Coordinates of C-alpha atoms in Angstrom, one line a residue:
X109 CA 54.9 6.5 60.1
X110 CA 52.6 5.2 57.2
X111 CA 50.9 8.6 56.9
X112 CA 54.2 10.4 56.6
X113 CA 55.2 8.1 53.7
X114 CA 51.9 8.6 51.9
X115 CA 51.8 12.4 52.1
X116 CA 54.9 12.9 49.8
X117 CA 53.6 10.4 47.2
X118 CA 50.1 12.1 47.3
X119 CA 51.6 15.5 46.7
X120 CA 53.9 14.3 44.0
X121 CA 50.8 12.5 42.1
X122 CA 48.8 15.7 42.5
X123 CA 51.7 17.8 41.0
X124 CA 52.2 15.4 38.0
X125 CA 48.5 15.5 37.3
X126 CA 48.3 19.2 37.3
X127 CA 51.3 19.5 35.0
X128 CA 49.7 17.1 32.6
X129 CA 46.5 19.0 32.6
X130 CA 48.4 22.3 32.2
X131 CA 50.2 20.6 29.2
X132 CA 47.1 19.5 27.7
X133 CA 45.6 23.0 27.9
X134 CA 48.6 24.7 26.4
X135 CA 48.5 22.2 23.6
X136 CA 45.2 23.3 22.4
X137 CA 44.7 26.3 20.1
X138 CA 42.0 28.3 18.6
X139 CA 41.3 28.6 14.8
X140 CA 39.1 31.5 13.6
X141 CA 37.8 32.7 10.2
X142 CA 35.1 33.8 8.1
X143 CA 32.7 32.0 5.6
X144 CA 31.4 33.9 2.5
X145 CA 29.4 33.3 -0.6
X146 CA 31.7 33.0 -3.5
X147 CA 29.4 35.0 -5.9
X148 CA 28.8 38.2 -4.1
X149 CA 31.0 38.0 -1.0
X150 CA 28.2 38.0 1.3
X151 CA 28.5 36.3 4.8
X152 CA 26.9 32.8 5.4
X153 CA 25.6 32.2 8.9
X154 CA 24.9 28.6 10.1
X155 CA 27.7 26.9 8.3
X156 CA 28.8 23.7 10.1
X157 CA 32.6 23.7 10.8
X158 CA 34.0 20.4 12.0
X159 CA 37.4 19.1 12.8
X160 CA 37.8 16.1 10.4
X161 CA 37.8 12.7 12.1
X162 CA 36.3 14.1 15.4
X163 CA 33.1 15.4 16.8
X164 CA 34.7 18.8 17.6
X165 CA 32.8 21.5 15.7
X166 CA 30.8 24.7 15.7
X167 CA 28.9 26.9 13.3
X168 CA 29.2 30.4 11.9
X169 CA 27.4 33.3 13.6
X170 CA 25.1 35.9 12.0
X171 CA 28.3 37.7 10.6
X172 CA 29.7 34.4 9.0
X173 CA 32.6 34.2 11.5
X174 CA 33.5 31.2 13.7
X175 CA 35.9 30.2 16.3
X176 CA 36.9 26.7 17.0
X177 CA 39.3 25.2 19.7
X178 CA 41.5 22.3 18.3
X179 CA 44.3 20.1 19.7
X180 CA 46.8 21.4 17.0
X181 CA 46.9 23.2 13.7
X182 CA 47.8 20.2 11.7
X183 CA 44.4 18.9 11.0
X184 CA 41.6 19.8 8.4
X185 CA 38.3 21.5 8.8
X186 CA 35.3 20.5 6.9
X187 CA 32.8 23.2 5.9
X188 CA 29.3 22.1 5.0
X189 CA 25.9 24.0 4.5
X190 CA 22.7 22.9 2.8
X191 CA 22.7 23.9 -1.0
X192 CA 26.4 24.6 -1.0
X193 CA 29.3 22.4 -1.9
X194 CA 31.2 21.1 1.1
X195 CA 34.9 21.9 1.6
X196 CA 37.8 20.4 3.4
X197 CA 40.6 22.8 4.1
X198 CA 43.9 21.8 5.7
X199 CA 45.0 24.0 8.6
X200 CA 48.7 23.8 7.8
X201 CA 49.7 25.6 11.0
X202 CA 47.3 28.5 10.3
X203 CA 45.4 30.3 12.9
X204 CA 42.9 32.0 10.6
X205 CA 41.1 30.2 7.8
X206 CA 38.7 32.1 5.5
X207 CA 36.5 30.1 3.2
X208 CA 34.4 31.1 0.1
X209 CA 31.7 28.5 -0.6
X210 CA 29.8 27.9 -3.9
X211 CA 26.3 26.7 -4.4
X212 CA 25.8 23.1 -5.2
X213 CA 24.0 23.4 -8.6
X214 CA 23.4 19.7 -8.8
X215 CA 21.6 19.5 -5.5
X216 CA 19.5 22.4 -6.4
X217 CA 18.3 20.7 -9.6
X218 CA 17.5 17.3 -8.1
X219 CA 14.0 16.0 -8.4
X220 CA 12.1 16.3 -5.3
X221 CA 9.6 13.7 -4.3
X222 CA 6.4 15.4 -3.8
X223 CA 3.0 14.0 -2.6
X224 CA 2.8 11.3 0.0
X225 CA 5.2 9.0 -1.5
X226 CA 8.0 9.6 1.0
X227 CA 6.0 10.8 4.1
X228 CA 5.7 8.6 7.2
X229 CA 2.3 6.9 7.4
X230 CA 1.9 8.0 11.1
X231 CA 2.2 11.7 10.0
X232 CA -0.7 11.5 7.6
X233 CA -3.9 12.9 8.7
X234 CA -6.0 12.3 5.5
X235 CA -7.8 9.5 4.2
X236 CA -5.0 7.3 2.6
X237 CA -4.8 3.5 2.2
X238 CA -1.8 1.6 0.9
X239 CA -1.4 -1.9 -0.5
X240 CA 1.9 -3.6 -1.1
X241 CA 3.0 -5.9 -3.9
X242 CA 3.3 -8.9 -1.5
X243 CA -0.7 -8.5 -1.1
X244 CA -1.1 -8.6 -4.8
X245 CA 1.5 -11.3 -5.8
X246 CA -0.7 -14.3 -5.8
X247 CA -3.7 -13.0 -7.5
X248 CA -4.0 -14.7 -11.0
X249 CA -5.3 -11.6 -13.1
X250 CA -3.7 -9.6 -15.9
X251 CA -4.8 -6.1 -14.9
X252 CA -3.6 -3.8 -11.9
X253 CA -7.3 -2.8 -11.2
X254 CA -8.5 -6.4 -11.0
X255 CA -6.0 -7.0 -8.3
X256 CA -7.4 -4.1 -6.2
X257 CA -11.0 -5.2 -6.6
X258 CA -12.6 -5.8 -3.2
X259 CA -9.4 -5.0 -1.3
X260 CA -9.7 -1.2 -0.6
X261 CA -12.4 0.3 1.6
X262 CA -14.3 3.0 -0.2
X263 CA -13.0 2.1 -3.7
X264 CA -15.5 0.7 -6.1
X265 CA -13.9 -1.3 -9.1
X266 CA -16.4 -2.8 -11.7
X267 CA -16.0 -4.3 -15.0
X268 CA -17.8 -2.5 -17.8
X269 CA -17.0 -4.7 -20.8
X270 CA -15.8 -8.2 -21.7
X271 CA -13.3 -7.2 -24.3
X272 CA -9.8 -8.3 -23.6
X273 CA -7.4 -5.6 -22.3
X274 CA -10.2 -3.1 -21.7
X275 CA -9.9 -1.2 -18.4
X276 CA -12.2 -1.2 -15.5
X277 CA -14.4 1.4 -13.9
X278 CA -12.6 2.8 -10.6
X279 CA -14.6 5.1 -8.3
X280 CA -13.2 6.5 -5.0
X281 CA -15.9 7.1 -2.4
X282 CA -18.5 6.7 -5.0
X283 CA -17.7 10.2 -6.5
X284 CA -19.7 10.8 -9.7
X285 CA -19.9 13.7 -12.2
X286 CA -22.7 14.3 -14.8
X287 CA -20.7 16.6 -17.2
X288 CA -17.1 15.6 -16.4
X289 CA -15.3 12.5 -16.0
X290 CA -15.4 10.3 -12.7
X291 CA -12.0 8.5 -13.0
X292 CA -9.4 9.2 -10.5
X293 CA -6.1 10.8 -11.2
X294 CA -3.3 8.1 -11.7
X295 CA 0.2 9.2 -10.7
X296 CA 3.0 6.6 -11.7
X297 CA 6.4 7.3 -10.0
X298 CA 5.5 10.9 -9.3
X299 CA 4.2 11.7 -12.9
X300 CA 0.4 12.0 -13.6
X301 CA -0.9 10.0 -16.6
X302 CA -4.1 10.3 -18.5
X303 CA -6.3 7.3 -19.4
X304 CA -6.3 3.9 -18.0
X305 CA -3.5 1.9 -16.3
X306 CA -4.6 -1.3 -17.8
X307 CA -1.4 -1.6 -19.8
X308 CA 0.8 -1.4 -16.8
X309 CA 2.4 -4.8 -15.8
X310 CA 1.1 -5.7 -12.3
X311 CA 4.5 -7.6 -11.5
X312 CA 6.4 -4.2 -11.9
X313 CA 4.4 -2.6 -9.1
X314 CA 6.1 -2.0 -5.7
X315 CA 2.9 -0.6 -3.9
X316 CA -0.4 1.4 -4.4
X317 CA -1.6 4.1 -2.4
X318 CA -5.1 5.6 -2.7
X319 CA -5.7 9.2 -1.7
X320 CA -9.4 9.5 -1.0
X321 CA -10.4 13.0 0.7
X322 CA -9.6 16.7 0.1
X323 CA -6.9 16.9 2.7
X324 CA -4.8 14.0 1.1
X325 CA -5.4 15.2 -2.6
X326 CA -5.0 18.9 -2.3
X327 CA -1.5 18.8 -3.6
X328 CA -2.8 17.7 -7.0
X329 CA -5.5 20.5 -7.3
X330 CA -8.6 20.1 -9.3
X331 CA -7.3 17.2 -11.1
X332 CA -7.7 15.1 -8.0
X333 CA -11.4 15.9 -7.6
X334 CA -12.3 12.2 -8.0
X335 CA -9.3 10.9 -5.9
X336 CA -5.8 10.0 -6.6
X337 CA -4.0 6.5 -7.2
X338 CA -0.4 6.7 -6.6
X339 CA 1.6 3.8 -8.0
X340 CA 5.4 3.2 -7.2
X341 CA 7.1 0.7 -9.6
X342 CA 10.0 -1.6 -8.7
X343 CA 13.4 -0.4 -9.2
X344 CA 16.8 -2.2 -9.4
X345 CA 18.5 -3.1 -6.1
X346 CA 21.9 -4.3 -5.3
X347 CA 22.4 -7.9 -4.4
X348 CA 21.6 -11.4 -5.9
X349 CA 19.7 -11.4 -9.2
X350 CA 16.2 -12.9 -9.2
X351 CA 14.3 -14.1 -12.2
X352 CA 10.5 -14.9 -11.9
X353 CA 8.2 -16.3 -14.5
X354 CA 4.4 -16.3 -14.3
X355 CA 1.8 -17.7 -16.7
X356 CA -1.9 -18.5 -16.6
X357 CA -4.8 -18.9 -19.0
X358 CA -8.3 -18.2 -18.2
X359 CA -11.7 -17.4 -19.7
X360 CA -13.7 -14.2 -18.9
X361 CA -17.2 -13.3 -19.7
X362 CA -19.8 -10.4 -18.8
X363 CA -23.3 -11.8 -18.4

C-alpha cells in the first residue's frame, strides 16, 4: 500500500524537476560578436569576454569572434586585452555585440622596472646579495658605504682618506683595473648615477642589492664590469604618519 502511494509522488517530483531544468535551459541564450582594432579594423584574437559580476566568460578566436552563453540579455559584457582599454558594453537585449578596442597609450608609456629590483629571489641564478634597512638601522655612521662595511661577502669597503664627507673605496669580488676605474655601477631607483653615493642619506634607503657576477650584471652591459650596487629608496605609504630623529657625534681618524 505504501509503495503505491510513493510511486505517484516520485513521478510528480521527477516531472517537476525536469520542467524546472527545461525552463532553466530555455532561459539561457547565446551572445556572439567580433572584436576589432579601432585603428585599422583588424581582428583581435585572445580578447577576454566576461559577463559582468560573474565568472562566465570566454575569449575571442583567431578570427576575433566569440560566442558566450548567458542567462539573459540584460547584463553587460566586459572586454579586456593587454595593451588595450577595457570596455564594458550593455547587452540591451541584443544577440550580437561587436566591439572596437583602442590601445591604452598610458599603459604602453609606463616606466617598466628593469634589472632585478622586482624579480623573486628564488628565481635568480646569479650571485646576488641583499641587505634591508632593518639591518642597517642601528649602525651609527653617516655614510651608506660605512653601513655596508663587513656585512656583504665578496665586497671590500675601505676608507682611503680621513676628510669628512669623502667616499670610501668599494670593490666587488676584488676586481681591479690598471687603466680604468674599479668602482661599481650605482643604480638608485632604477637610474644609474656617476660618482660616489656618499651624499645619499642612509635613513632614506629601503634596501641595497649587490650584483656580483656576469650573469646578474649582464643587463647593464660594460658599465657593470666591476659589479652593480642597486639602491631602492623609501617611498610614501598610506597609514599613520611616523617621524624619526637620529643624531650622534663622533671622531674619525686615519692612522
